[in-house]
mmCIF file of C-alpha atoms in Angstrom:
data_model
loop_
_atom_site.group_PDB
_atom_site.id
_atom_site.type_symbol
_atom_site.label_atom_id
_atom_site.label_comp_id
_atom_site.label_asym_id
_atom_site.label_seq_id
_atom_site.Cartn_x
_atom_site.Cartn_y
_atom_site.Cartn_z
ATOM 1 C CA MET P 1 -22.997 100.319 -178.029
ATOM 2 C CA ASP P 2 -20.739 103.820 -178.245
ATOM 3 C CA ILE P 3 -19.473 104.386 -174.551
ATOM 4 C CA ARG P 4 -20.990 108.109 -174.256
ATOM 5 C CA LEU P 5 -24.017 107.009 -174.766
ATOM 6 C CA PHE P 6 -24.027 104.674 -171.843
ATOM 7 C CA GLY P 7 -22.813 107.607 -169.842
ATOM 8 C CA LEU P 8 -25.815 109.661 -170.668
ATOM 9 C CA ALA P 9 -28.158 106.683 -170.388
ATOM 10 C CA LEU P 10 -26.740 106.123 -166.950
ATOM 11 C CA GLY P 11 -28.361 109.542 -165.814
ATOM 12 C CA ALA P 12 -31.110 108.644 -167.083
ATOM 13 C CA PHE P 13 -31.418 105.643 -164.598
ATOM 14 C CA ALA P 14 -30.472 107.720 -161.991
ATOM 15 C CA ILE P 15 -32.964 109.975 -163.007
ATOM 16 C CA GLY P 16 -35.620 107.335 -163.371
ATOM 17 C CA ILE P 17 -35.309 105.428 -160.258
ATOM 18 C CA GLU P 18 -36.351 108.451 -158.273
ATOM 19 C CA ALA P 19 -38.865 109.119 -160.265
ATOM 20 C CA PHE P 20 -40.377 105.810 -160.157
ATOM 21 C CA VAL P 21 -39.330 104.913 -156.553
ATOM 22 C CA ALA P 22 -41.172 107.847 -154.281
ATOM 23 C CA ALA P 23 -44.388 105.864 -154.782
ATOM 24 C CA SER P 24 -43.018 103.221 -152.771
ATOM 25 C CA LEU P 25 -41.451 105.868 -150.349
ATOM 26 C CA LEU P 26 -44.406 107.776 -149.626
ATOM 27 C CA PRO P 27 -46.022 105.321 -146.361
ATOM 28 C CA GLN P 28 -42.730 105.514 -144.867
ATOM 29 C CA ILE P 29 -41.717 109.591 -145.660
ATOM 30 C CA ALA P 30 -45.381 110.058 -144.024
ATOM 31 C CA GLY P 31 -44.044 108.216 -141.077
ATOM 32 C CA ASP P 32 -40.908 110.368 -140.172
ATOM 33 C CA THR P 33 -41.820 114.012 -141.650
ATOM 34 C CA GLY P 34 -45.563 113.254 -139.616
ATOM 35 C CA VAL P 35 -47.873 114.177 -142.936
ATOM 36 C CA THR P 36 -50.560 112.672 -143.945
ATOM 37 C CA LEU P 37 -50.373 109.263 -147.222
ATOM 38 C CA VAL P 38 -52.350 112.255 -149.355
ATOM 39 C CA GLN P 39 -50.075 115.485 -147.995
ATOM 40 C CA ALA P 40 -46.291 112.915 -148.778
ATOM 41 C CA GLY P 41 -48.311 112.765 -152.431
ATOM 42 C CA TYR P 42 -47.809 116.298 -152.978
ATOM 43 C CA LEU P 43 -44.267 115.243 -153.227
ATOM 44 C CA VAL P 44 -45.309 113.528 -156.150
ATOM 45 C CA VAL P 45 -47.080 116.621 -157.763
ATOM 46 C CA ALA P 46 -44.975 119.230 -156.839
ATOM 47 C CA TYR P 47 -42.482 116.985 -158.633
ATOM 48 C CA ALA P 48 -44.407 116.665 -161.448
ATOM 49 C CA PHE P 49 -44.990 120.493 -162.283
ATOM 50 C CA ALA P 50 -41.449 121.030 -162.143
ATOM 51 C CA TYR P 51 -40.439 118.579 -163.982
ATOM 52 C CA ALA P 52 -43.269 120.109 -166.772
ATOM 53 C CA ILE P 53 -43.035 123.682 -166.121
ATOM 54 C CA GLY P 54 -39.683 124.555 -164.568
ATOM 55 C CA ALA P 55 -37.460 122.414 -167.131
ATOM 56 C CA PRO P 56 -38.623 124.180 -170.307
ATOM 57 C CA VAL P 57 -37.551 127.785 -168.721
ATOM 58 C CA VAL P 58 -33.961 126.402 -167.874
ATOM 59 C CA ALA P 59 -33.446 125.042 -170.906
ATOM 60 C CA ALA P 60 -34.279 128.742 -172.983
ATOM 61 C CA LEU P 61 -31.967 129.977 -170.221
ATOM 62 C CA THR P 62 -28.936 127.383 -170.644
ATOM 63 C CA GLY P 63 -29.073 127.455 -174.402
ATOM 64 C CA SER P 64 -26.187 128.527 -175.096
ATOM 65 C CA LEU P 65 -23.940 126.737 -173.205
ATOM 66 C CA ASP P 66 -21.806 123.210 -174.150
ATOM 67 C CA ARG P 67 -23.681 120.621 -173.967
ATOM 68 C CA ARG P 68 -21.436 118.720 -171.832
ATOM 69 C CA THR P 69 -21.151 122.028 -169.612
ATOM 70 C CA ILE P 70 -25.161 121.099 -169.135
ATOM 71 C CA LEU P 71 -25.918 117.653 -168.966
ATOM 72 C CA ALA P 72 -22.287 117.720 -166.364
ATOM 73 C CA GLY P 73 -24.361 120.592 -163.974
ATOM 74 C CA SER P 74 -27.748 119.211 -164.137
ATOM 75 C CA ALA P 75 -26.477 115.166 -163.414
ATOM 76 C CA THR P 76 -24.049 117.601 -160.646
ATOM 77 C CA VAL P 77 -27.798 119.499 -159.217
ATOM 78 C CA PHE P 78 -28.769 115.997 -159.130
ATOM 79 C CA VAL P 79 -26.407 114.502 -156.906
ATOM 80 C CA ILE P 80 -26.956 117.447 -154.721
ATOM 81 C CA GLY P 81 -30.547 117.618 -154.585
ATOM 82 C CA ALA P 82 -31.046 113.659 -153.872
ATOM 83 C CA LEU P 83 -28.373 114.472 -151.111
ATOM 84 C CA CYS P 84 -30.152 116.986 -149.953
ATOM 85 C CA ALA P 85 -34.250 114.580 -150.168
ATOM 86 C CA ALA P 86 -31.890 112.157 -147.781
ATOM 87 C CA VAL P 87 -30.924 114.052 -145.162
ATOM 88 C CA ALA P 88 -33.696 116.385 -144.563
ATOM 89 C CA PRO P 89 -34.852 116.702 -141.447
ATOM 90 C CA THR P 90 -38.713 118.273 -142.323
ATOM 91 C CA TYR P 91 -41.084 117.672 -145.264
ATOM 92 C CA LEU P 92 -40.821 121.309 -146.143
ATOM 93 C CA LEU P 93 -36.628 120.902 -147.263
ATOM 94 C CA LEU P 94 -37.651 117.308 -148.412
ATOM 95 C CA LEU P 95 -40.419 119.210 -151.101
ATOM 96 C CA LEU P 96 -37.307 121.999 -151.727
ATOM 97 C CA ALA P 97 -35.077 118.743 -152.784
ATOM 98 C CA ARG P 98 -37.563 117.655 -155.019
ATOM 99 C CA LEU P 99 -38.451 120.559 -156.894
ATOM 100 C CA LEU P 100 -34.703 120.953 -157.002
ATOM 101 C CA ILE P 101 -33.635 117.716 -158.902
ATOM 102 C CA ALA P 102 -37.382 117.651 -160.968
ATOM 103 C CA VAL P 103 -36.117 121.065 -162.612
ATOM 104 C CA THR P 104 -32.356 119.504 -163.685
ATOM 105 C CA ALA P 105 -33.569 115.809 -163.866
ATOM 106 C CA GLY P 106 -36.109 117.482 -166.583
ATOM 107 C CA LEU P 107 -32.949 119.842 -168.155
ATOM 108 C CA TYR P 108 -30.939 116.904 -168.397
ATOM 109 C CA ALA P 109 -33.368 114.493 -170.257
ATOM 110 C CA ALA P 110 -33.774 116.577 -172.647
ATOM 111 C CA THR P 111 -30.375 117.719 -173.384
ATOM 112 C CA ALA P 112 -29.027 114.201 -172.825
ATOM 113 C CA GLN P 113 -31.622 113.052 -175.965
ATOM 114 C CA ALA P 114 -30.454 116.086 -178.310
ATOM 115 C CA THR P 115 -26.906 115.010 -177.373
ATOM 116 C CA ALA P 116 -27.572 111.315 -178.816
ATOM 117 C CA VAL P 117 -28.466 112.520 -181.870
ATOM 118 C CA ALA P 118 -25.733 115.412 -181.842
ATOM 119 C CA ILE P 119 -23.269 112.588 -181.399
ATOM 120 C CA SER P 120 -24.470 109.939 -183.837
ATOM 121 C CA GLU P 121 -24.185 109.326 -187.320
ATOM 122 C CA PRO P 122 -27.429 109.851 -189.493
ATOM 123 C CA HIS P 123 -28.525 106.523 -189.463
ATOM 124 C CA HIS P 124 -27.790 105.423 -186.208
ATOM 125 C CA ARG P 125 -30.103 108.028 -184.548
ATOM 126 C CA ALA P 126 -33.401 106.654 -183.543
ATOM 127 C CA ARG P 127 -30.757 104.289 -182.115
ATOM 128 C CA ALA P 128 -28.768 106.351 -179.939
ATOM 129 C CA VAL P 129 -32.243 108.343 -178.476
ATOM 130 C CA ALA P 130 -33.475 104.584 -177.812
ATOM 131 C CA ALA P 131 -29.782 103.908 -175.822
ATOM 132 C CA VAL P 132 -30.775 107.193 -174.060
ATOM 133 C CA VAL P 133 -34.263 106.632 -172.837
ATOM 134 C CA GLY P 134 -33.176 102.635 -172.670
ATOM 135 C CA GLY P 135 -32.198 104.056 -169.185
ATOM 136 C CA THR P 136 -35.274 105.366 -168.240
ATOM 137 C CA THR P 137 -36.907 101.587 -169.438
ATOM 138 C CA LEU P 138 -34.372 99.834 -166.967
ATOM 139 C CA ALA P 139 -34.959 102.025 -164.009
ATOM 140 C CA VAL P 140 -38.871 101.480 -163.982
ATOM 141 C CA ALA P 141 -38.104 97.622 -164.685
ATOM 142 C CA PHE P 142 -35.134 96.547 -162.111
ATOM 143 C CA GLY P 143 -34.008 100.714 -160.630
ATOM 144 C CA ALA P 144 -36.900 101.248 -158.420
ATOM 145 C CA PRO P 145 -37.634 98.014 -157.467
ATOM 146 C CA LEU P 146 -33.643 97.893 -156.106
ATOM 147 C CA GLY P 147 -34.734 101.334 -155.064
ATOM 148 C CA ALA P 148 -37.670 100.185 -152.668
ATOM 149 C CA ALA P 149 -35.705 96.367 -151.927
ATOM 150 C CA ILE P 150 -33.146 99.343 -150.374
ATOM 151 C CA SER P 151 -35.382 101.459 -149.141
ATOM 152 C CA ALA P 152 -36.705 97.957 -146.268
ATOM 153 C CA PHE P 153 -33.149 98.145 -143.827
ATOM 154 C CA ALA P 154 -31.655 101.786 -144.959
ATOM 155 C CA GLY P 155 -35.211 103.786 -144.652
ATOM 156 C CA TRP P 156 -35.792 106.185 -147.706
ATOM 157 C CA ARG P 157 -33.360 108.019 -146.864
ATOM 158 C CA GLY P 158 -30.507 105.356 -148.225
ATOM 159 C CA THR P 159 -33.102 105.040 -151.156
ATOM 160 C CA TYR P 160 -31.975 108.768 -152.051
ATOM 161 C CA ALA P 161 -28.006 108.180 -151.030
ATOM 162 C CA PHE P 162 -28.176 105.217 -153.568
ATOM 163 C CA ILE P 163 -29.853 107.380 -155.900
ATOM 164 C CA ALA P 164 -27.055 110.449 -154.987
ATOM 165 C CA LEU P 165 -24.081 107.390 -155.790
ATOM 166 C CA ILE P 166 -25.850 106.538 -159.042
ATOM 167 C CA GLY P 167 -25.869 110.928 -160.692
ATOM 168 C CA LEU P 168 -22.922 110.967 -159.219
ATOM 169 C CA ILE P 169 -21.231 108.499 -160.890
ATOM 170 C CA ALA P 170 -23.282 109.448 -164.215
ATOM 171 C CA ALA P 171 -21.864 113.003 -163.764
ATOM 172 C CA VAL P 172 -18.245 112.178 -163.877
ATOM 173 C CA VAL P 173 -18.983 109.681 -166.627
ATOM 174 C CA VAL P 174 -20.226 112.496 -168.818
ATOM 175 C CA TRP P 175 -17.426 114.678 -167.726
ATOM 176 C CA SER P 176 -15.040 112.673 -169.140
ATOM 177 C CA LEU P 177 -16.614 111.027 -172.043
ATOM 178 C CA LEU P 178 -18.502 113.814 -173.746
ATOM 179 C CA PRO P 179 -16.599 116.144 -176.387
ATOM 180 C CA ARG P 180 -16.201 120.129 -175.634
ATOM 181 C CA GLY P 181 -18.189 122.718 -178.157
ATOM 182 C CA LEU P 182 -21.543 120.645 -178.820
ATOM 183 C CA TYR P 183 -23.893 124.010 -178.562
ATOM 184 C CA ALA P 184 -27.492 124.080 -180.123
ATOM 185 C CA ASP P 185 -29.931 126.577 -181.440
ATOM 186 C CA ARG P 186 -30.680 128.987 -179.036
ATOM 187 C CA LEU P 187 -34.291 129.261 -178.457
ATOM 188 C CA THR P 188 -36.556 131.848 -175.991
ATOM 189 C CA LEU P 189 -39.275 130.517 -174.105
ATOM 190 C CA SER P 190 -41.823 131.382 -176.565
ATOM 191 C CA GLN P 191 -40.104 129.739 -179.299
ATOM 192 C CA ARG P 192 -40.520 126.554 -177.792
ATOM 193 C CA LEU P 193 -44.198 127.214 -176.745
ATOM 194 C CA SER P 194 -45.079 129.205 -180.348
ATOM 195 C CA VAL P 195 -44.824 125.228 -182.207
ATOM 196 C CA ILE P 196 -47.878 124.514 -179.499
ATOM 197 C CA ARG P 197 -50.141 126.563 -182.773
ATOM 198 C CA HIS P 198 -49.485 123.810 -184.993
ATOM 199 C CA PRO P 199 -52.463 121.874 -186.458
ATOM 200 C CA GLY P 200 -53.411 119.361 -184.129
ATOM 201 C CA LEU P 201 -50.517 119.314 -181.393
ATOM 202 C CA MET P 202 -52.822 120.315 -178.982
ATOM 203 C CA PRO P 203 -55.570 117.801 -178.711
ATOM 204 C CA ALA P 204 -52.438 115.404 -179.045
ATOM 205 C CA LEU P 205 -50.727 117.729 -175.841
ATOM 206 C CA LEU P 206 -54.605 116.967 -174.219
ATOM 207 C CA THR P 207 -54.354 113.154 -174.828
ATOM 208 C CA THR P 208 -50.915 112.518 -173.269
ATOM 209 C CA LEU P 209 -52.348 114.881 -169.743
ATOM 210 C CA LEU P 210 -55.157 112.841 -169.351
ATOM 211 C CA TYR P 211 -53.278 109.594 -170.151
ATOM 212 C CA MET P 212 -51.037 110.125 -167.633
ATOM 213 C CA THR P 213 -53.643 112.009 -165.036
ATOM 214 C CA GLY P 214 -55.880 108.332 -164.746
ATOM 215 C CA ALA P 215 -51.854 106.479 -164.524
ATOM 216 C CA PHE P 216 -50.161 108.281 -161.856
ATOM 217 C CA ALA P 217 -53.827 108.816 -159.982
ATOM 218 C CA VAL P 218 -53.462 105.231 -158.775
ATOM 219 C CA TYR P 219 -49.684 104.598 -159.367
ATOM 220 C CA THR P 220 -48.723 107.522 -157.015
ATOM 221 C CA TYR P 221 -50.522 105.240 -154.324
ATOM 222 C CA ILE P 222 -50.049 101.982 -155.666
ATOM 223 C CA ALA P 223 -48.131 101.159 -152.266
ATOM 224 C CA ALA P 224 -50.783 101.944 -150.388
ATOM 225 C CA ILE P 225 -52.732 100.507 -153.130
ATOM 226 C CA ALA P 226 -50.637 96.892 -152.023
ATOM 227 C CA VAL P 227 -50.285 97.114 -147.915
ATOM 228 C CA ASP P 228 -53.963 98.457 -147.087
ATOM 229 C CA GLY P 229 -55.923 97.864 -150.088
ATOM 230 C CA VAL P 230 -54.784 93.964 -150.598
ATOM 231 C CA GLY P 231 -52.541 93.372 -147.676
ATOM 232 C CA LEU P 232 -49.146 92.198 -148.503
ATOM 233 C CA GLY P 233 -46.430 92.966 -146.437
ATOM 234 C CA LYS P 234 -43.808 96.165 -146.689
ATOM 235 C CA SER P 235 -41.773 93.512 -147.411
ATOM 236 C CA MET P 236 -43.190 92.494 -151.494
ATOM 237 C CA LEU P 237 -43.169 96.381 -152.381
ATOM 238 C CA PRO P 238 -39.752 95.551 -154.719
ATOM 239 C CA VAL P 239 -41.840 92.254 -156.286
ATOM 240 C CA VAL P 240 -44.732 94.875 -157.013
ATOM 241 C CA LEU P 241 -42.786 97.071 -158.361
ATOM 242 C CA LEU P 242 -40.405 94.526 -160.238
ATOM 243 C CA SER P 243 -43.580 93.078 -161.979
ATOM 244 C CA PHE P 244 -44.386 96.674 -163.101
ATOM 245 C CA GLY P 245 -41.431 97.506 -164.546
ATOM 246 C CA ILE P 246 -40.739 94.337 -166.396
ATOM 247 C CA GLY P 247 -44.236 94.761 -167.695
ATOM 248 C CA ALA P 248 -43.701 98.405 -168.333
ATOM 249 C CA ALA P 249 -39.969 97.319 -170.194
ATOM 250 C CA ILE P 250 -41.907 94.571 -172.868
ATOM 251 C CA GLY P 251 -44.656 97.553 -173.790
ATOM 252 C CA ASN P 252 -42.177 100.029 -174.512
ATOM 253 C CA PHE P 253 -41.190 97.817 -177.373
ATOM 254 C CA LEU P 254 -44.213 96.433 -177.850
ATOM 255 C CA GLY P 255 -45.457 100.188 -178.177
ATOM 256 C CA GLY P 256 -42.852 101.174 -181.190
ATOM 257 C CA GLN P 257 -43.469 97.504 -182.920
ATOM 258 C CA LEU P 258 -47.044 97.978 -182.816
ATOM 259 C CA SER P 259 -46.510 101.762 -184.058
ATOM 260 C CA ASP P 260 -44.651 101.058 -186.851
ATOM 261 C CA ARG P 261 -47.093 97.934 -188.438
ATOM 262 C CA LEU P 262 -50.475 99.154 -187.602
ATOM 263 C CA GLY P 263 -50.078 102.597 -187.289
ATOM 264 C CA ALA P 264 -49.383 105.168 -183.957
ATOM 265 C CA THR P 265 -53.000 106.036 -183.006
ATOM 266 C CA ARG P 266 -54.774 102.519 -183.567
ATOM 267 C CA THR P 267 -51.951 101.937 -180.637
ATOM 268 C CA VAL P 268 -52.938 105.068 -178.898
ATOM 269 C CA VAL P 269 -56.522 104.454 -178.860
ATOM 270 C CA ALA P 270 -56.033 100.648 -177.935
ATOM 271 C CA ALA P 271 -53.778 101.528 -175.024
ATOM 272 C CA SER P 272 -56.059 104.253 -174.130
ATOM 273 C CA VAL P 273 -58.564 101.080 -174.226
ATOM 274 C CA LEU P 274 -57.645 98.358 -172.651
ATOM 275 C CA ASN P 275 -54.904 101.326 -169.833
ATOM 276 C CA ALA P 276 -58.764 102.323 -168.748
ATOM 277 C CA ALA P 277 -59.728 98.357 -167.950
ATOM 278 C CA VAL P 278 -56.714 97.998 -165.876
ATOM 279 C CA LEU P 279 -57.068 100.317 -163.595
ATOM 280 C CA ALA P 280 -61.163 99.741 -162.983
ATOM 281 C CA THR P 281 -59.923 96.594 -162.472
ATOM 282 C CA VAL P 282 -57.604 97.686 -159.329
ATOM 283 C CA SER P 283 -60.510 98.175 -157.805
ATOM 284 C CA TRP P 284 -61.924 95.054 -158.289
ATOM 285 C CA ILE P 285 -59.020 93.040 -157.270
ATOM 286 C CA MET P 286 -59.127 95.228 -153.778
ATOM 287 C CA GLN P 287 -62.183 93.668 -152.846
ATOM 288 C CA LEU P 288 -61.082 90.422 -152.904
ATOM 289 C CA PRO P 289 -60.080 87.802 -150.258
ATOM 290 C CA HIS P 290 -56.506 89.529 -149.468
ATOM 291 C CA GLU P 291 -55.249 85.750 -149.283
ATOM 292 C CA ILE P 292 -55.768 85.942 -153.541
ATOM 293 C CA ALA P 293 -55.903 89.361 -153.720
ATOM 294 C CA GLY P 294 -52.056 89.878 -153.062
ATOM 295 C CA PRO P 295 -51.118 87.132 -156.029
ATOM 296 C CA VAL P 296 -53.445 89.253 -158.689
ATOM 297 C CA LEU P 297 -52.286 92.333 -157.555
ATOM 298 C CA ILE P 298 -49.000 91.100 -159.050
ATOM 299 C CA ALA P 299 -49.969 89.928 -162.041
ATOM 300 C CA HIS P 300 -51.535 92.141 -162.838
ATOM 301 C CA MET P 301 -49.139 94.694 -161.967
ATOM 302 C CA PHE P 302 -46.796 93.424 -165.278
ATOM 303 C CA VAL P 303 -49.614 93.106 -167.961
ATOM 304 C CA TRP P 304 -50.378 97.386 -165.839
ATOM 305 C CA GLY P 305 -47.010 97.828 -167.147
ATOM 306 C CA VAL P 306 -47.085 96.164 -170.780
ATOM 307 C CA ILE P 307 -50.137 98.323 -171.552
ATOM 308 C CA ALA P 308 -49.113 101.821 -169.799
ATOM 309 C CA TRP P 309 -46.197 101.622 -171.171
ATOM 310 C CA MET P 310 -47.441 100.894 -174.632
ATOM 311 C CA PHE P 311 -48.519 104.440 -174.766
ATOM 312 C CA PRO P 312 -45.662 106.836 -175.116
ATOM 313 C CA PRO P 313 -43.520 105.665 -177.847
ATOM 314 C CA ALA P 314 -46.955 105.259 -179.846
ATOM 315 C CA GLN P 315 -48.124 108.882 -178.488
ATOM 316 C CA ALA P 316 -44.607 110.280 -179.543
ATOM 317 C CA SER P 317 -44.927 108.088 -183.796
ATOM 318 C CA ARG P 318 -47.626 110.892 -183.248
ATOM 319 C CA ILE P 319 -46.370 114.080 -182.243
ATOM 320 C CA LEU P 320 -43.477 113.536 -184.581
ATOM 321 C CA THR P 321 -45.705 113.048 -187.718
ATOM 322 C CA ILE P 322 -47.662 116.162 -186.329
ATOM 323 C CA ALA P 323 -45.071 118.319 -186.604
ATOM 324 C CA PRO P 324 -42.427 116.427 -188.448
ATOM 325 C CA GLU P 325 -40.885 119.941 -189.130
ATOM 326 C CA SER P 326 -40.567 120.980 -185.225
ATOM 327 C CA ALA P 327 -40.109 117.519 -183.836
ATOM 328 C CA PRO P 328 -37.621 118.521 -180.850
ATOM 329 C CA LEU P 329 -40.037 121.165 -179.187
ATOM 330 C CA ALA P 330 -43.084 118.894 -179.328
ATOM 331 C CA LEU P 331 -41.583 116.084 -177.896
ATOM 332 C CA SER P 332 -40.661 118.240 -175.138
ATOM 333 C CA LEU P 333 -43.983 119.398 -175.458
ATOM 334 C CA ASN P 334 -45.080 116.154 -174.795
ATOM 335 C CA PHE P 335 -42.974 115.672 -172.215
ATOM 336 C CA SER P 336 -44.318 118.333 -170.454
ATOM 337 C CA ALA P 337 -47.719 117.306 -170.907
ATOM 338 C CA LEU P 338 -46.616 114.279 -169.739
ATOM 339 C CA TYR P 339 -45.925 115.604 -166.249
ATOM 340 C CA LEU P 340 -48.324 117.728 -165.536
ATOM 341 C CA GLY P 341 -50.498 114.485 -166.382
ATOM 342 C CA VAL P 342 -48.540 112.718 -163.243
ATOM 343 C CA ALA P 343 -48.964 116.380 -161.708
ATOM 344 C CA PHE P 344 -52.676 116.173 -161.638
ATOM 345 C CA GLY P 345 -53.006 112.467 -160.899
ATOM 346 C CA SER P 346 -51.563 112.558 -158.007
ATOM 347 C CA MET P 347 -53.513 115.784 -156.494
ATOM 348 C CA ILE P 348 -56.145 114.302 -157.982
ATOM 349 C CA GLY P 349 -55.462 110.405 -156.381
ATOM 350 C CA GLY P 350 -55.286 111.709 -153.415
ATOM 351 C CA GLN P 351 -58.748 114.312 -153.192
ATOM 352 C CA ILE P 352 -60.204 110.220 -154.154
ATOM 353 C CA LEU P 353 -58.299 108.620 -151.114
ATOM 354 C CA SER P 354 -58.953 111.504 -148.830
ATOM 355 C CA HIS P 355 -62.474 111.923 -149.614
ATOM 356 C CA VAL P 356 -63.766 108.731 -151.595
ATOM 357 C CA GLY P 357 -62.143 105.826 -150.351
ATOM 358 C CA LEU P 358 -59.458 103.765 -151.157
ATOM 359 C CA ILE P 359 -61.159 101.620 -153.720
ATOM 360 C CA HIS P 360 -61.995 103.767 -155.461
ATOM 361 C CA LEU P 361 -59.293 104.550 -157.453
ATOM 362 C CA GLY P 362 -58.559 102.976 -160.224
ATOM 363 C CA TRP P 363 -62.160 103.381 -161.693
ATOM 364 C CA LEU P 364 -62.272 106.958 -160.796
ATOM 365 C CA GLY P 365 -58.631 106.905 -162.524
ATOM 366 C CA ALA P 366 -60.241 104.811 -165.600
ATOM 367 C CA LEU P 367 -62.371 107.900 -166.541
ATOM 368 C CA PHE P 368 -59.175 110.400 -167.479
ATOM 369 C CA PRO P 369 -57.983 107.952 -170.510
ATOM 370 C CA VAL P 370 -61.346 107.397 -171.925
ATOM 371 C CA LEU P 371 -61.621 111.336 -171.508
ATOM 372 C CA GLY P 372 -57.871 111.328 -173.547
ATOM 373 C CA LEU P 373 -59.471 108.570 -175.993
ATOM 374 C CA SER P 374 -62.380 110.784 -177.088
ATOM 375 C CA VAL P 375 -60.413 113.998 -177.300
ATOM 376 C CA LEU P 376 -58.039 111.886 -179.934
ATOM 377 C CA ARG P 377 -61.213 110.770 -181.722
ATOM 378 C CA PHE P 378 -63.199 114.521 -181.452
ATOM 379 C CA ALA P 379 -59.514 116.348 -182.673
ATOM 380 C CA ASP P 380 -59.260 113.193 -185.546
ATOM 381 C CA ALA P 381 -63.203 113.409 -186.463
ATOM 382 C CA THR P 382 -62.377 117.806 -186.660
ATOM 383 C CA SER P 383 -60.137 117.718 -188.980
ATOM 384 C CA ARG P 384 -61.289 115.482 -191.675
ATOM 385 C CA LYS P 385 -64.313 117.767 -191.695
ATOM 386 C CA GLU P 386 -61.940 120.896 -192.862
ATOM 387 C CA LYS P 387 -59.873 118.611 -195.166
ATOM 388 C CA LEU P 388 -63.290 117.801 -196.944
ATOM 389 C CA SER P 389 -63.782 121.606 -196.449
ATOM 390 C CA MET P 390 -60.958 122.205 -197.934
ATOM 391 C CA ALA P 391 -61.458 119.334 -201.040
ATOM 392 C CA ARG P 392 -64.991 121.093 -201.674
ATOM 393 C CA PHE P 393 -63.932 124.715 -201.786
ATOM 394 C CA GLY P 394 -60.488 124.372 -202.586
#
């Protein structure tokens, strides 16, 4: 692999750790900063909103800069944000640090994939993007469990110090290895958003949002589910995340393979149906005796990881089919929809936790991928009717 791609993937690895380890840190953060678990969950909500909304704005503002400068600069600011989080004395300052991290993480992620394409031969471009995305996959599979393990003996602040170290190494590697003079076409924010008018794209983005809403209504509070819901010890949280992460790595690969062989839409439908089932099963697991529920949850996390991560590559493939001439912009909007789903899911999960109870998280979360599937089916039916109408009167 081109060593420059390794540098880009390393930055994605650091970002992925920060994004996916947060759920396991929420109980520690709540206890340390004197807030409730639901209030700690707003750290995930704020991060996701900042990523979804702030990253496109910052990308438009920095569009004329050299990509090496954008990548190294955003990685450096990410490091500063992680260090600020590590030493934040109050919940409010930690929240502000996560907002800073989110905006720079979104800018880095979008620029890294575009840069990977720019520095690769045309016949290696898909492989180059896969290498960068692989950094996120490795973060989910191994980085987040490692971050959770670090928090067990160094606290959540130690985890953020570790994330800052990885980010610093990535910033140095990117600055050292990437060439100067890589520029992208400068686009205004309105130009970036104009692609949303493409027929079929808005329903696809809504499907992404609803799918992720259901998943993160549950995943954000996985530490509470593991400890309070099924009686696992806090020392088992890294194992829970590792089980999910290994499944996610397999699911990411499987989603791409199934999309090529069976079609992207069929894969998205299958992932949505199965995701609803595994989310609902979480509520059932919490009703089992604790001596059974703990091992069952760990095994279930692997299955959930496989199914949950089948969706992103398949949905990305659908987006490319819907708007092939505006692929980069359409995919960036899909990322924004994804993180809006994370935000809404975390917020809704917190409300369920506060007003209904932990045990109901799973089956209520399962409603959202079903709604996403309904949107997809309605959009497909409408598209077929329009095509038939055009065929009759055209």
